Amino acid sequence: MVDADAAPVVEFRRVSKTFGSFRAVRDISFEIRKGEFFSLLGPSGCGKTTTLRLLAGFESPDEDGGEVRLHGDVVNKKRPYERRLAMVFQNYALFPHLTVERNIAFGLEMRGASKSEMPDRVVAAMSMVRLDAKTFGRRLPAQLSGGQRQRVALARALVLEPSILLLDEPLGAIDLKLRKEMQLELKQLNEQLGTTFVYVTHDQEEALTMSDRIAVMDNARVAQLGSPAEIYENPRTRFVAKFIGESNFVEATVSDRTEGGWRAVTAHGEHLIVPDHKTIAAGRAVCIAVRPEWLDIVRPDAVPAGENALTGAVRDVLYMGETLHVLVALPGDRSMTVALRNEGQFLRPIPWRRGDEVAVAWMPVDCQVLEEE
Amino acid sequence: MHSLKLPAWLIVLVGAVYVFLHAPLLVLVLFSFNDSKFSVSWEGFTLRWYERLLERDDILEGLQASLVVGVTSTVFATVFGTLLALALARYKFKGRLMLEGLLYVPIVTPEIVVGISLLILFVLVGFPLGLPTVIIAHVAFNISFVVVVVLARLQGMDRTLEEAAMILGADELTTFWRVTVPQLWPGIVAGAMLAFTMSFDDYVITSFVSGTGSQTLPVVVYTMVRKNVEPSINAISTLIIVATTILIFIAERVARDKPLTPAKD
Amino acid sequence: MSRSLRQRALDYFHHNPTVRAWSLVAPGGLWLLVFFLVPVFMMFTYSFMPRGMYGGVESGFTLEHYLRFFDSLYLTILMRTTVDATVCTVACLLLGYPVAYAITRAGRFKGLLLFLVILPFWTSFLVRTFAMIFLLRDTGLINTALQSIGLIDEPIVMLYTPFAVMLGLVYGYLPFMILPIYASLEKLDLSLLEAAEVLGARPAARFFRVTLPLSLPGVVAGALLVFIPSLGSFLTSDLLGGAKEILIGNLVQNQFTAARNWPFGSAASFVLMALVLVSVLIYLRVRERSGDAAGAP
């Protein structure tokens, strides 16, 4: 669906937004392509919501704070109602004084849709979000459950057949099971309708599941932009590695080149091999991240040849269901978490117990070399 | 839950307070139907005191004047007060804090001071006293009350509703009429109701700025209370009490019917 | 793309927030300026000017009107006003708090009980004052009833006494005390009381250590709402007190009517305003502190 060569429908060019002395968004740039499911992901206060509000037109960039473009046109000064977007709000923002039908028809009315086609379009939008128009059409928002309100909010946006749909943490307020269901539905709608989705969330799992591309935001900037796999498997900074999934961090100093990478030594004299990376040079400090599921635990005398290994003692084994997390204490108050697949603790229990001397081992290619933030 | 139980002495005390609050008015109402001019002992049921009201031109004129003053001043005070509340709730501007503080001054200023200071102004500039000056005065003391009531409603309001309207294509004015005003409506009605009641009830301020010609109902009633012992006062008081009760009933309804935000599930 | 006039106007207001705000403020603001602030300021100026021959004022500056308040006659009025307002406030608090408390615990009668407080709150003050006259006067209901059952021969003089004024004030302003206390009690988180109970607090301790401190904002608000109108009360003392129970409000009225001494009346008004101001300042201080105590902003 996503056409990589087509002109971007949304462009941010070095956009900044300041509230008083608080810099909510600093110099951010990105492009969103037609039909893309694009997520803005980050912790609260990172600037993701401001970014969405800049796109919606509720805020304007600072004077000489860059350009926001929609379909190629600069829209910095355009009011929200001139942008022909649609949006689903975090609290749904359904008009409490209007019935479900009137809520959904509101945008059609405002955009001058003909009166005769309105009822059909409202019904169509409701069926798109799997709400029965007969049952719910005449109800007030106060008479709906959270999940139903959520669907009405979505229908109110989709009925406009927008080319771009903005979603501000739309699934934040509903329970886990329904959330998973809605995630799938949203993704399906994105693919079926060819609508560009711009999705704000603080839930990294949600972003990974649904997005074509993710902009991870931190401290008013874009920390990393890429596909879910790129972001998970090649986090650029320590922040990204920490925020998306779990990670173990190892710090070392690069010594010299070797076959397949560089040799590095930790402060505790452990030798590691790290892959090539643009920031690596002899004598420089390096920080690497390794995902828990890429690590393995072996006896200290059984480390496979060519693998990196750090020795320590098992501090705890946490039963997580799908996996077991083994916490290994390393010299110097460091620790690593290793995720082992749970193959059944009654039939095939893992052999490690608290206090065991073990080695944590991984292949050098699995090291993610991190940049300075 | 046992902490809900109230001790007996408390129930007795509270009951006594309710009697204290309502017995005088009930007695007043009861004796408006008493068929005796001077005695307060019960002489039988009559409606003649109500009939007497209809014969008195001063009361009918007073009622008319009160309605004109009440409605006119309420309209002005409600519009002005709502606009002021919107400015205070929505915008940061220079002098905002000072303005907010200033708005509380009329609320705490004793009525007699408001009335007399306006009298001084009108006399000084030679503005003839009459219904227009009464209306001016009532608008002046009611604006602040409307602001307080509407502001309370505005502060509980969800601003994303307006943003939602705007992104759906409504410009600022359309958003105001189609989304803001319906949300604000209970606050506006409550403010207007308060303004009307205070205007309709006011004796002190009116007595200073009304001059000798046009008398509002409370001014007429005051004169009756001062001079007269005839039970017509009971009758007009009863009518005022009944009207007030109906008004509050409506106000309660309006305030209750429209929730600000959908209930949580 | 040419923009409509409406859109251009909206754009203008969008880009000029100060103009936008002040155009909302202007109508009501100007009205209050011309018909509230200016008159009060004029009154203030009058209070420093010599008295005119036939009412009104003459040009000049004098402090004599304020100095007259050191005269024992006016000092008494001032004292009486303050004492009356204070007694009335305390009485309303003692009667009103239990009522507010009971309403929050009244279960299904809550709505009715609340309505029965709101009703007198909105009922004409004049009518309610007349109701008091109807009960208290020599030929009033109380005296007639007592005489008819033979308890007394001569009517007890109740109207035109300090007692009648106080009764009228309490009767008039009691709902002003009940409603704010009820509002703050209603917000009280019942789990706090359960927490106190779990921690071993007996009913009395629960009330004095938890309920009362947390309802203090309502108490101070109620006290202010009773104290200020009692200070400026005029109708109650006028109708129930006769000539004997002159409060500062009656003094002011008298100077502008019978005595025709406008500057002295203006000075009396400002003495009254000063009393009001002091009580508002005390209120703000107490509210600040009790706000801290309640842990609420």
mmCIF file of C-alpha atoms in Angstrom, chain B residues 149-249:
data_model
loop_
_atom_site.group_PDB
_atom_site.id
_atom_site.type_symbol
_atom_site.label_atom_id
_atom_site.label_comp_id
_atom_site.label_asym_id
_atom_site.label_seq_id
_atom_site.Cartn_x
_atom_site.Cartn_y
_atom_site.Cartn_z
ATOM 1 C CA VAL B 149 -21.395 31.046 38.034
ATOM 2 C CA VAL B 150 -20.435 30.800 34.351
ATOM 3 C CA LEU B 151 -16.736 30.662 35.172
ATOM 4 C CA ALA B 152 -17.285 27.644 37.403
ATOM 5 C CA ARG B 153 -18.941 25.850 34.502
ATOM 6 C CA LEU B 154 -16.246 26.908 32.058
ATOM 7 C CA GLN B 155 -13.492 25.602 34.267
ATOM 8 C CA GLY B 156 -15.027 22.155 34.293
ATOM 9 C CA MET B 157 -15.376 22.135 30.531
ATOM 10 C CA ASP B 158 -13.468 19.875 28.199
ATOM 11 C CA ARG B 159 -11.604 21.998 25.685
ATOM 12 C CA THR B 160 -10.910 19.091 23.377
ATOM 13 C CA LEU B 161 -14.586 19.218 22.399
ATOM 14 C CA GLU B 162 -13.906 22.530 20.729
ATOM 15 C CA GLU B 163 -10.772 21.192 19.116
ATOM 16 C CA ALA B 164 -12.745 18.224 17.842
ATOM 17 C CA ALA B 165 -15.303 20.584 16.286
ATOM 18 C CA MET B 166 -12.560 22.612 14.632
ATOM 19 C CA ILE B 167 -10.819 19.637 13.091
ATOM 20 C CA LEU B 168 -14.196 18.422 11.842
ATOM 21 C CA GLY B 169 -14.421 21.672 9.911
ATOM 22 C CA ALA B 170 -16.204 24.170 12.176
ATOM 23 C CA ASP B 171 -14.633 27.618 12.363
ATOM 24 C CA GLU B 172 -14.325 29.509 15.659
ATOM 25 C CA LEU B 173 -17.785 31.081 15.522
ATOM 26 C CA THR B 174 -19.557 27.894 14.503
ATOM 27 C CA THR B 175 -17.682 26.016 17.208
ATOM 28 C CA PHE B 176 -18.790 28.597 19.752
ATOM 29 C CA TRP B 177 -22.468 28.315 18.870
ATOM 30 C CA ARG B 178 -22.631 24.597 18.185
ATOM 31 C CA VAL B 179 -20.324 23.256 20.887
ATOM 32 C CA THR B 180 -19.311 25.849 23.501
ATOM 33 C CA VAL B 181 -22.726 27.392 24.122
ATOM 34 C CA PRO B 182 -24.588 24.056 24.468
ATOM 35 C CA GLN B 183 -21.958 22.907 26.966
ATOM 36 C CA LEU B 184 -22.084 26.184 28.820
ATOM 37 C CA TRP B 185 -25.852 26.446 28.747
ATOM 38 C CA PRO B 186 -26.599 25.170 32.288
ATOM 39 C CA GLY B 187 -24.080 27.678 33.646
ATOM 40 C CA ILE B 188 -25.601 30.508 31.643
ATOM 41 C CA VAL B 189 -29.117 29.567 32.752
ATOM 42 C CA ALA B 190 -28.028 29.297 36.382
ATOM 43 C CA GLY B 191 -26.304 32.682 36.149
ATOM 44 C CA ALA B 192 -29.351 34.262 34.544
ATOM 45 C CA MET B 193 -31.600 32.710 37.153
ATOM 46 C CA LEU B 194 -29.469 34.100 39.951
ATOM 47 C CA ALA B 195 -29.410 37.522 38.305
ATOM 48 C CA PHE B 196 -33.161 37.554 37.792
ATOM 49 C CA THR B 197 -33.923 36.493 41.348
ATOM 50 C CA MET B 198 -31.606 39.078 42.830
ATOM 51 C CA SER B 199 -33.020 41.769 40.603
ATOM 52 C CA PHE B 200 -36.593 40.741 41.336
ATOM 53 C CA ASP B 201 -35.891 40.671 45.094
ATOM 54 C CA ASP B 202 -33.830 43.768 45.444
ATOM 55 C CA TYR B 203 -35.198 46.445 47.670
ATOM 56 C CA VAL B 204 -32.174 48.252 49.089
ATOM 57 C CA ILE B 205 -30.430 49.355 45.888
ATOM 58 C CA THR B 206 -33.677 49.981 44.040
ATOM 59 C CA SER B 207 -35.032 52.181 46.794
ATOM 60 C CA PHE B 208 -32.145 54.604 46.287
ATOM 61 C CA VAL B 209 -32.041 54.791 42.509
ATOM 62 C CA SER B 210 -35.704 54.457 41.571
ATOM 63 C CA GLY B 211 -36.773 57.979 42.474
ATOM 64 C CA THR B 212 -40.383 58.595 43.432
ATOM 65 C CA GLY B 213 -42.224 57.611 40.268
ATOM 66 C CA SER B 214 -41.786 54.011 39.246
ATOM 67 C CA GLN B 215 -41.825 51.508 42.101
ATOM 68 C CA THR B 216 -40.793 47.896 41.754
ATOM 69 C CA LEU B 217 -42.675 45.192 43.618
ATOM 70 C CA PRO B 218 -40.251 44.952 46.573
ATOM 71 C CA VAL B 219 -40.510 48.722 47.081
ATOM 72 C CA VAL B 220 -44.306 48.426 47.163
ATOM 73 C CA VAL B 221 -44.121 45.457 49.518
ATOM 74 C CA TYR B 222 -41.718 47.338 51.783
ATOM 75 C CA THR B 223 -44.175 50.190 52.046
ATOM 76 C CA MET B 224 -46.939 47.722 52.850
ATOM 77 C CA VAL B 225 -44.818 46.048 55.501
ATOM 78 C CA ARG B 226 -44.026 49.394 57.087
ATOM 79 C CA LYS B 227 -47.547 50.795 57.169
ATOM 80 C CA ASN B 228 -50.008 48.046 56.835
ATOM 81 C CA VAL B 229 -51.080 45.044 58.811
ATOM 82 C CA GLU B 230 -53.569 43.849 56.247
ATOM 83 C CA PRO B 231 -53.158 40.193 55.196
ATOM 84 C CA SER B 232 -52.714 41.228 51.539
ATOM 85 C CA ILE B 233 -49.024 41.271 52.384
ATOM 86 C CA ASN B 234 -49.330 37.616 53.278
ATOM 87 C CA ALA B 235 -50.998 36.999 49.952
ATOM 88 C CA ILE B 236 -48.363 38.776 47.858
ATOM 89 C CA SER B 237 -45.621 37.106 49.938
ATOM 90 C CA THR B 238 -47.194 33.738 49.255
ATOM 91 C CA LEU B 239 -47.227 34.432 45.520
ATOM 92 C CA ILE B 240 -43.562 35.437 45.638
ATOM 93 C CA ILE B 241 -42.681 32.265 47.566
ATOM 94 C CA VAL B 242 -44.574 30.073 45.095
ATOM 95 C CA ALA B 243 -42.942 31.779 42.119
ATOM 96 C CA THR B 244 -39.497 31.319 43.695
ATOM 97 C CA THR B 245 -40.150 27.641 44.338
ATOM 98 C CA ILE B 246 -41.181 27.043 40.740
ATOM 99 C CA LEU B 247 -38.151 28.908 39.470
ATOM 100 C CA ILE B 248 -35.733 26.860 41.579
ATOM 101 C CA PHE B 249 -37.400 23.683 40.433
#
